[in-house]
Amino acid sequence: MDKFRMIFQFFQSNQESFMNGICGIMALASTQMYSAFDFNCPCLPHYNLAYGLGILLVPPFILFLLGFVLNNNISMLAEEWRRPQGQRGKDPAVLRYMFCSMAQRAMIAPAVWVSVTLLDGKCFTCAFCTSVPVESLGNASHPHLSQGEIQQVLARIPCKEIYNGQQLIANEVAVRYLRCISQALGWCFVLLMTTLAFLVRSLRPCFSQAAFLKSRYWSHYIDIERKLFDETCAEHARSFAKVCIQQFFEGMSTDLVAARCHLPRKAPADAGEAAEKLLGITDQGTMNMALKSWHRCKPALHLHPPALPTGNGWAGEGQPPMYPSAPRRETAAYYSWV
């Protein structure tokens, strides 16, 4: 249990580790799904290819989309891409880094599915059984069979129980031939994916290490900023609800005092602390305006003293505010000794 607890804590350490754990779980789930899947080839000339390629390609596409759905950064990427310019510019390099990072993790489960499917060979055998070279592996001069009948017989190769073309080509020979090709393609696919992952991991820092570090830093910053904003909003909502409830009960107690002539109870000490956490935002319209202002014009990424509010109370609706240093006025006094 301690080892599982340590692994779980590692996955929760940061967003990247968490997503790596999710992708690993999805990869294991894809293998379990394929092992539990009941593969039944239709054994018909016009349906084998569609069924085999569908099992080979459609589940990886679904797993790829599921990898994007389970990634929490997809909403952050969409929000950063679609938000107005405001006071903060949008860096395309950071958006590309976020998208490539999510795409790389989402590709793990589909790659595992394709590898396992090709190494198993059932889908490839079902899809390309009608392409078996009968001239070199069987008896191409079998009499009383037209080309259409030969295709119909070859389409039954994956269905050993209904196959009736032993005189044309042995079922074991055709299945072994197709499975060997499928396994060769599977190992080539695994080698290709491993080589690409090695090149991406090893060669990318050699060419653009500074740009990579910058994009990675600001990507983490956007994630941390979003979490802190959500936590701040949750804390403000809690304080707002506490003050509203406290004022409601104070009003009810005042009415009861007026009716029954009882002294009101003393307000709890934490009501003042909750009021301080409201930061001056004490009504629904002002809070909605604050959220809208955060979406439209996020603060620029440089630290400066707080700006004075404009006429409507909210600065930064348009262009980013500039804070030039006020020029110092020097006054020269001249005295005459006349």
GROMACS .gro file of C-alpha atoms in nm:
model
  338
    1MET     CA    1   0.000   0.000   0.000
    2ASP     CA    2   0.288   0.237   0.071
    3LYS     CA    3   0.422   0.192  -0.283
    4PHE     CA    4   0.081   0.266  -0.434
    5ARG     CA    5   0.050   0.571  -0.209
    6MET     CA    6   0.391   0.697  -0.324
    7ILE     CA    7   0.296   0.644  -0.690
    8PHE     CA    8  -0.033   0.825  -0.637
    9GLN     CA    9   0.144   1.116  -0.468
   10PHE     CA   10   0.390   1.134  -0.757
   11PHE     CA   11   0.104   1.153  -1.005
   12GLN     CA   12  -0.049   1.436  -0.803
   13SER     CA   13   0.277   1.630  -0.769
   14ASN     CA   14   0.218   1.841  -1.081
   15GLN     CA   15  -0.001   1.860  -1.388
   16GLU     CA   16   0.255   1.693  -1.615
   17SER     CA   17   0.300   1.391  -1.389
   18PHE     CA   18  -0.076   1.359  -1.349
   19MET     CA   19  -0.130   1.352  -1.726
   20ASN     CA   20   0.151   1.100  -1.770
   21GLY     CA   21  -0.024   0.875  -1.523
   22ILE     CA   22  -0.357   0.917  -1.703
   23CYS     CA   23  -0.196   0.829  -2.036
   24GLY     CA   24  -0.031   0.521  -1.885
   25ILE     CA   25  -0.363   0.405  -1.744
   26MET     CA   26  -0.526   0.459  -2.084
   27ALA     CA   27  -0.252   0.256  -2.254
   28LEU     CA   28  -0.310  -0.034  -2.015
   29ALA     CA   29  -0.685   0.002  -2.063
   30SER     CA   30  -0.646  -0.018  -2.442
   31THR     CA   31  -0.465  -0.352  -2.416
   32GLN     CA   32  -0.731  -0.485  -2.178
   33MET     CA   33  -1.006  -0.367  -2.413
   34TYR     CA   34  -0.847  -0.547  -2.706
   35SER     CA   35  -0.799  -0.869  -2.509
   36ALA     CA   36  -1.163  -0.857  -2.397
   37PHE     CA   37  -1.290  -0.769  -2.745
   38ASP     CA   38  -1.469  -1.052  -2.927
   39PHE     CA   39  -1.332  -1.031  -3.281
   40ASN     CA   40  -1.571  -1.177  -3.538
   41CYS     CA   41  -1.473  -1.134  -3.902
   42PRO     CA   42  -1.780  -1.125  -4.134
   43CYS     CA   43  -1.596  -1.348  -4.389
   44LEU     CA   44  -1.760  -1.172  -4.685
   45PRO     CA   45  -1.561  -1.030  -4.976
   46HIS     CA   46  -1.708  -0.680  -4.958
   47TYR     CA   47  -1.706  -0.642  -4.578
   48ASN     CA   48  -1.378  -0.795  -4.457
   49LEU     CA   49  -1.164  -0.498  -4.554
   50ALA     CA   50  -1.398  -0.242  -4.396
   51TYR     CA   51  -1.435  -0.444  -4.075
   52GLY     CA   52  -1.063  -0.515  -4.036
   53LEU     CA   53  -0.949  -0.159  -4.103
   54GLY     CA   54  -1.231  -0.025  -3.887
   55ILE     CA   55  -1.114  -0.228  -3.586
   56LEU     CA   56  -0.757  -0.122  -3.659
   57LEU     CA   57  -0.815   0.254  -3.699
   58VAL     CA   58  -1.145   0.361  -3.538
   59PRO     CA   59  -1.065   0.270  -3.173
   60PRO     CA   60  -0.728   0.453  -3.188
   61PHE     CA   61  -0.909   0.764  -3.312
   62ILE     CA   62  -1.155   0.738  -3.022
   63LEU     CA   63  -0.871   0.687  -2.776
   64PHE     CA   64  -0.690   0.989  -2.922
   65LEU     CA   65  -0.995   1.210  -2.869
   66LEU     CA   66  -1.043   1.062  -2.522
   67GLY     CA   67  -0.684   1.154  -2.439
   68PHE     CA   68  -0.764   1.515  -2.525
   69VAL     CA   69  -1.089   1.506  -2.326
   70LEU     CA   70  -0.919   1.370  -2.013
   71ASN     CA   71  -0.645   1.631  -2.039
   72ASN     CA   72  -0.731   1.926  -1.818
   73ASN     CA   73  -0.516   2.158  -2.027
   74ILE     CA   74  -0.744   2.137  -2.332
   75SER     CA   75  -0.988   2.387  -2.181
   76MET     CA   76  -0.698   2.609  -2.075
   77LEU     CA   77  -0.556   2.595  -2.430
   78ALA     CA   78  -0.894   2.680  -2.585
   79GLU     CA   79  -0.946   2.965  -2.340
   80GLU     CA   80  -0.600   3.107  -2.407
   81TRP     CA   81  -0.648   3.077  -2.783
   82ARG     CA   82  -0.994   3.237  -2.794
   83ARG     CA   83  -0.955   3.508  -2.531
   84PRO     CA   84  -0.932   3.875  -2.640
   85GLN     CA   85  -0.592   4.039  -2.666
   86GLY     CA   86  -0.649   4.270  -2.370
   87GLN     CA   87  -0.348   4.381  -2.170
   88ARG     CA   88  -0.157   4.058  -2.229
   89GLY     CA   89  -0.037   3.934  -2.566
   90LYS     CA   90  -0.082   3.575  -2.677
   91ASP     CA   91   0.240   3.389  -2.756
   92PRO     CA   92   0.190   3.137  -3.041
   93ALA     CA   93   0.495   2.940  -2.925
   94VAL     CA   94   0.331   2.872  -2.588
   95LEU     CA   95   0.008   2.762  -2.757
   96ARG     CA   96   0.202   2.529  -2.989
   97TYR     CA   97   0.392   2.383  -2.694
   98MET     CA   98   0.070   2.315  -2.504
   99PHE     CA   99  -0.095   2.154  -2.806
  100CYS     CA  100   0.209   1.940  -2.892
  101SER     CA  101   0.244   1.830  -2.530
  102MET     CA  102  -0.119   1.719  -2.516
  103ALA     CA  103  -0.099   1.551  -2.859
  104GLN     CA  104   0.211   1.352  -2.762
  105ARG     CA  105   0.043   1.219  -2.449
  106ALA     CA  106  -0.285   1.149  -2.629
  107MET     CA  107  -0.100   0.943  -2.892
  108ILE     CA  108   0.026   0.686  -2.641
  109ALA     CA  109  -0.295   0.482  -2.609
  110PRO     CA  110  -0.368   0.478  -2.987
  111ALA     CA  111  -0.010   0.369  -3.059
  112VAL     CA  112  -0.045   0.084  -2.809
  113TRP     CA  113  -0.374  -0.025  -2.969
  114VAL     CA  114  -0.230  -0.027  -3.323
  115SER     CA  115   0.082  -0.213  -3.206
  116VAL     CA  116  -0.113  -0.481  -3.020
  117THR     CA  117  -0.359  -0.521  -3.310
  118LEU     CA  118  -0.086  -0.563  -3.571
  119LEU     CA  119   0.116  -0.802  -3.355
  120ASP     CA  120  -0.194  -1.013  -3.296
  121GLY     CA  121  -0.274  -1.026  -3.668
  122LYS     CA  122  -0.648  -1.094  -3.661
  123CYS     CA  123  -0.752  -0.759  -3.810
  124PHE     CA  124  -0.489  -0.777  -4.083
  125THR     CA  125  -0.590  -1.134  -4.169
  126CYS     CA  126  -0.956  -1.035  -4.191
  127ALA     CA  127  -0.888  -0.723  -4.397
  128PHE     CA  128  -0.648  -0.868  -4.656
  129CYS     CA  129  -0.743  -1.233  -4.676
  130THR     CA  130  -0.872  -1.186  -5.033
  131SER     CA  131  -0.526  -1.061  -5.138
  132VAL     CA  132  -0.346  -1.388  -5.066
  133PRO     CA  133  -0.130  -1.487  -5.368
  134VAL     CA  134  -0.292  -1.814  -5.463
  135GLU     CA  135  -0.047  -1.858  -5.754
  136SER     CA  136   0.250  -1.897  -5.520
  137LEU     CA  137   0.087  -2.044  -5.208
  138GLY     CA  138  -0.196  -2.259  -5.345
  139ASN     CA  139  -0.347  -2.426  -5.648
  140ALA     CA  140  -0.433  -2.146  -5.890
  141SER     CA  141  -0.542  -2.393  -6.157
  142HIS     CA  142  -0.828  -2.530  -5.951
  143PRO     CA  143  -1.109  -2.605  -6.198
  144HIS     CA  144  -1.472  -2.494  -6.194
  145LEU     CA  145  -1.403  -2.170  -5.996
  146SER     CA  146  -1.446  -1.823  -6.140
  147GLN     CA  147  -1.266  -1.514  -6.008
  148GLY     CA  148  -1.568  -1.414  -5.800
  149GLU     CA  149  -1.596  -1.760  -5.646
  150ILE     CA  150  -1.224  -1.757  -5.564
  151GLN     CA  151  -1.267  -1.425  -5.383
  152GLN     CA  152  -1.561  -1.567  -5.191
  153VAL     CA  153  -1.358  -1.870  -5.087
  154LEU     CA  154  -1.058  -1.657  -4.981
  155ALA     CA  155  -1.286  -1.430  -4.776
  156ARG     CA  156  -1.363  -1.730  -4.550
  157ILE     CA  157  -0.999  -1.781  -4.448
  158PRO     CA  158  -1.042  -1.608  -4.107
  159CYS     CA  159  -1.346  -1.831  -4.036
  160LYS     CA  160  -1.185  -2.171  -4.002
  161GLU     CA  161  -1.510  -2.348  -3.918
  162ILE     CA  162  -1.679  -2.254  -4.249
  163TYR     CA  163  -1.373  -2.252  -4.476
  164ASN     CA  164  -1.416  -2.493  -4.770
  165GLY     CA  165  -1.123  -2.409  -4.996
  166GLN     CA  166  -0.857  -2.656  -4.886
  167GLN     CA  167  -0.815  -2.765  -5.248
  168LEU     CA  168  -0.748  -2.404  -5.349
  169ILE     CA  169  -0.516  -2.305  -5.060
  170ALA     CA  170  -0.464  -2.449  -4.714
  171ASN     CA  171  -0.616  -2.242  -4.435
  172GLU     CA  172  -0.308  -2.271  -4.212
  173VAL     CA  173  -0.079  -2.153  -4.490
  174ALA     CA  174  -0.286  -1.844  -4.567
  175VAL     CA  175  -0.333  -1.749  -4.202
  176ARG     CA  176   0.037  -1.789  -4.124
  177TYR     CA  177   0.133  -1.586  -4.430
  178LEU     CA  178  -0.095  -1.295  -4.337
  179ARG     CA  179  -0.001  -1.308  -3.970
  180CYS     CA  180   0.371  -1.290  -4.049
  181ILE     CA  181   0.315  -0.978  -4.259
  182SER     CA  182   0.101  -0.824  -3.985
  183GLN     CA  183   0.360  -0.891  -3.717
  184ALA     CA  184   0.634  -0.745  -3.936
  185LEU     CA  185   0.429  -0.430  -3.982
  186GLY     CA  186   0.361  -0.421  -3.608
  187TRP     CA  187   0.728  -0.436  -3.515
  188CYS     CA  188   0.808  -0.173  -3.778
  189PHE     CA  189   0.539   0.051  -3.628
  190VAL     CA  190   0.681   0.003  -3.278
  191LEU     CA  191   1.031   0.080  -3.403
  192LEU     CA  192   0.907   0.390  -3.586
  193MET     CA  193   0.721   0.524  -3.281
  194THR     CA  194   1.020   0.457  -3.055
  195THR     CA  195   1.258   0.628  -3.298
  196LEU     CA  196   1.033   0.932  -3.330
  197ALA     CA  197   0.998   0.961  -2.953
  198PHE     CA  198   1.376   0.934  -2.913
  199LEU     CA  199   1.439   1.202  -3.175
  200VAL     CA  200   1.182   1.439  -3.024
  201ARG     CA  201   1.319   1.394  -2.673
  202SER     CA  202   1.688   1.411  -2.762
  203LEU     CA  203   1.718   1.649  -3.057
  204ARG     CA  204   1.466   1.916  -2.964
  205PRO     CA  205   1.676   2.064  -2.678
  206CYS     CA  206   1.979   2.076  -2.908
  207PHE     CA  207   1.824   2.326  -3.148
  208SER     CA  208   1.580   2.539  -2.948
  209GLN     CA  209   1.656   2.492  -2.581
  210ALA     CA  210   1.597   2.857  -2.489
  211ALA     CA  211   1.266   2.875  -2.677
  212PHE     CA  212   1.164   2.539  -2.531
  213LEU     CA  213   1.234   2.654  -2.175
  214LYS     CA  214   1.046   2.980  -2.234
  215SER     CA  215   0.741   2.803  -2.375
  216ARG     CA  216   0.745   2.545  -2.098
  217TYR     CA  217   0.777   2.812  -1.828
  218TRP     CA  218   0.485   3.022  -1.952
  219SER     CA  219   0.275   2.712  -2.007
  220HIS     CA  220   0.323   2.619  -1.641
  221TYR     CA  221   0.256   2.981  -1.545
  222ILE     CA  222  -0.079   2.983  -1.724
  223ASP     CA  223  -0.176   2.659  -1.547
  224ILE     CA  224  -0.072   2.788  -1.204
  225GLU     CA  225  -0.240   3.125  -1.264
  226ARG     CA  226  -0.565   2.955  -1.355
  227LYS     CA  227  -0.553   2.738  -1.041
  228LEU     CA  228  -0.481   3.038  -0.818
  229PHE     CA  229  -0.763   3.236  -0.981
  230ASP     CA  230  -1.005   2.950  -0.921
  231GLU     CA  231  -0.891   2.922  -0.558
  232THR     CA  232  -0.927   3.297  -0.509
  233CYS     CA  233  -1.275   3.294  -0.659
  234ALA     CA  234  -1.373   3.000  -0.439
  235GLU     CA  235  -1.242   3.178  -0.129
  236HIS     CA  236  -1.427   3.496  -0.224
  237ALA     CA  237  -1.747   3.299  -0.286
  238ARG     CA  238  -1.715   3.133   0.054
  239SER     CA  239  -1.663   3.465   0.230
  240PHE     CA  240  -1.946   3.625   0.030
  241ALA     CA  241  -2.183   3.343   0.124
  242LYS     CA  242  -2.077   3.361   0.489
  243VAL     CA  243  -2.144   3.735   0.508
  244CYS     CA  244  -2.477   3.702   0.325
  245ILE     CA  245  -2.595   3.428   0.559
  246GLN     CA  246  -2.473   3.623   0.861
  247GLN     CA  247  -2.662   3.935   0.750
  248PHE     CA  248  -2.975   3.728   0.686
  249PHE     CA  249  -2.975   3.582   1.036
  250GLU     CA  250  -2.894   3.919   1.186
  251GLY     CA  251  -3.200   4.061   1.009
  252MET     CA  252  -3.413   3.775   1.133
  253SER     CA  253  -3.287   3.820   1.488
  254THR     CA  254  -3.365   4.193   1.468
  255ASP     CA  255  -3.722   4.116   1.366
  256LEU     CA  256  -3.754   3.869   1.650
  257VAL     CA  257  -3.618   4.121   1.895
  258ALA     CA  258  -3.868   4.380   1.777
  259ALA     CA  259  -4.151   4.131   1.824
  260ARG     CA  260  -4.045   3.959   2.148
  261CYS     CA  261  -3.819   4.220   2.307
  262HIS     CA  262  -3.513   4.000   2.336
  263LEU     CA  263  -3.161   4.130   2.315
  264PRO     CA  264  -2.982   4.039   1.991
  265ARG     CA  265  -2.697   3.798   2.005
  266LYS     CA  266  -2.345   3.918   1.954
  267ALA     CA  267  -2.213   3.865   1.601
  268PRO     CA  268  -1.938   3.605   1.572
  269ALA     CA  269  -1.581   3.722   1.541
  270ASP     CA  270  -1.518   3.551   1.206
  271ALA     CA  271  -1.779   3.769   1.030
  272GLY     CA  272  -1.533   4.058   1.017
  273GLU     CA  273  -1.260   3.834   0.877
  274ALA     CA  274  -1.497   3.711   0.605
  275ALA     CA  275  -1.587   4.071   0.521
  276GLU     CA  276  -1.218   4.159   0.484
  277LYS     CA  277  -1.168   3.877   0.232
  278LEU     CA  278  -1.431   4.028   0.004
  279LEU     CA  279  -1.174   4.289  -0.110
  280GLY     CA  280  -1.444   4.549  -0.163
  281ILE     CA  281  -1.651   4.334  -0.402
  282THR     CA  282  -1.980   4.311  -0.217
  283ASP     CA  283  -2.250   4.271  -0.482
  284GLN     CA  284  -2.327   4.042  -0.772
  285GLY     CA  285  -2.292   4.304  -1.046
  286THR     CA  286  -1.946   4.409  -0.933
  287MET     CA  287  -1.831   4.047  -0.917
  288ASN     CA  288  -1.964   3.979  -1.267
  289MET     CA  289  -1.782   4.287  -1.390
  290ALA     CA  290  -1.461   4.165  -1.227
  291LEU     CA  291  -1.487   3.824  -1.392
  292LYS     CA  292  -1.563   3.985  -1.728
  293SER     CA  293  -1.268   4.219  -1.688
  294TRP     CA  294  -1.039   3.924  -1.608
  295HIS     CA  295  -1.147   3.748  -1.925
  296ARG     CA  296  -1.122   4.052  -2.151
  297CYS     CA  297  -0.798   4.206  -2.027
  298LYS     CA  298  -0.578   3.990  -1.809
  299PRO     CA  299  -0.307   4.188  -1.630
  300ALA     CA  300   0.018   4.233  -1.814
  301LEU     CA  301   0.306   4.009  -1.712
  302HIS     CA  302   0.511   4.269  -1.532
  303LEU     CA  303   0.491   4.374  -1.170
  304HIS     CA  304   0.405   4.735  -1.097
  305PRO     CA  305   0.232   4.936  -0.825
  306PRO     CA  306  -0.147   4.915  -0.833
  307ALA     CA  307  -0.304   5.161  -1.075
  308LEU     CA  308  -0.569   5.408  -0.979
  309PRO     CA  309  -0.920   5.326  -1.101
  310THR     CA  310  -1.060   5.509  -1.400
  311GLY     CA  311  -1.392   5.690  -1.419
  312ASN     CA  312  -1.599   5.371  -1.429
  313GLY     CA  313  -1.392   5.204  -1.160
  314TRP     CA  314  -1.224   4.952  -1.386
  315ALA     CA  315  -0.898   5.009  -1.565
  316GLY     CA  316  -0.773   4.818  -1.863
  317GLU     CA  317  -1.081   4.773  -2.085
  318GLY     CA  318  -0.884   4.879  -2.389
  319GLN     CA  319  -0.513   4.908  -2.451
  320PRO     CA  320  -0.261   4.808  -2.183
  321PRO     CA  321  -0.206   5.088  -1.933
  322MET     CA  322   0.123   5.260  -1.938
  323TYR     CA  323   0.288   5.383  -1.622
  324PRO     CA  324   0.545   5.637  -1.732
  325SER     CA  325   0.746   5.801  -1.465
  326ALA     CA  326   0.617   6.150  -1.403
  327PRO     CA  327   0.873   6.413  -1.505
  328ARG     CA  328   1.021   6.606  -1.216
  329ARG     CA  329   0.960   6.979  -1.232
  330GLU     CA  330   1.251   7.197  -1.132
  331THR     CA  331   1.179   7.557  -1.037
  332ALA     CA  332   1.455   7.814  -1.047
  333ALA     CA  333   1.422   8.117  -0.818
  334TYR     CA  334   1.612   8.435  -0.889
  335TYR     CA  335   1.671   8.698  -0.621
  336SER     CA  336   1.774   9.048  -0.702
  337TRP     CA  337   1.984   9.248  -0.456
  338VAL     CA  338   1.889   9.583  -0.598
   0.00000   0.00000   0.00000
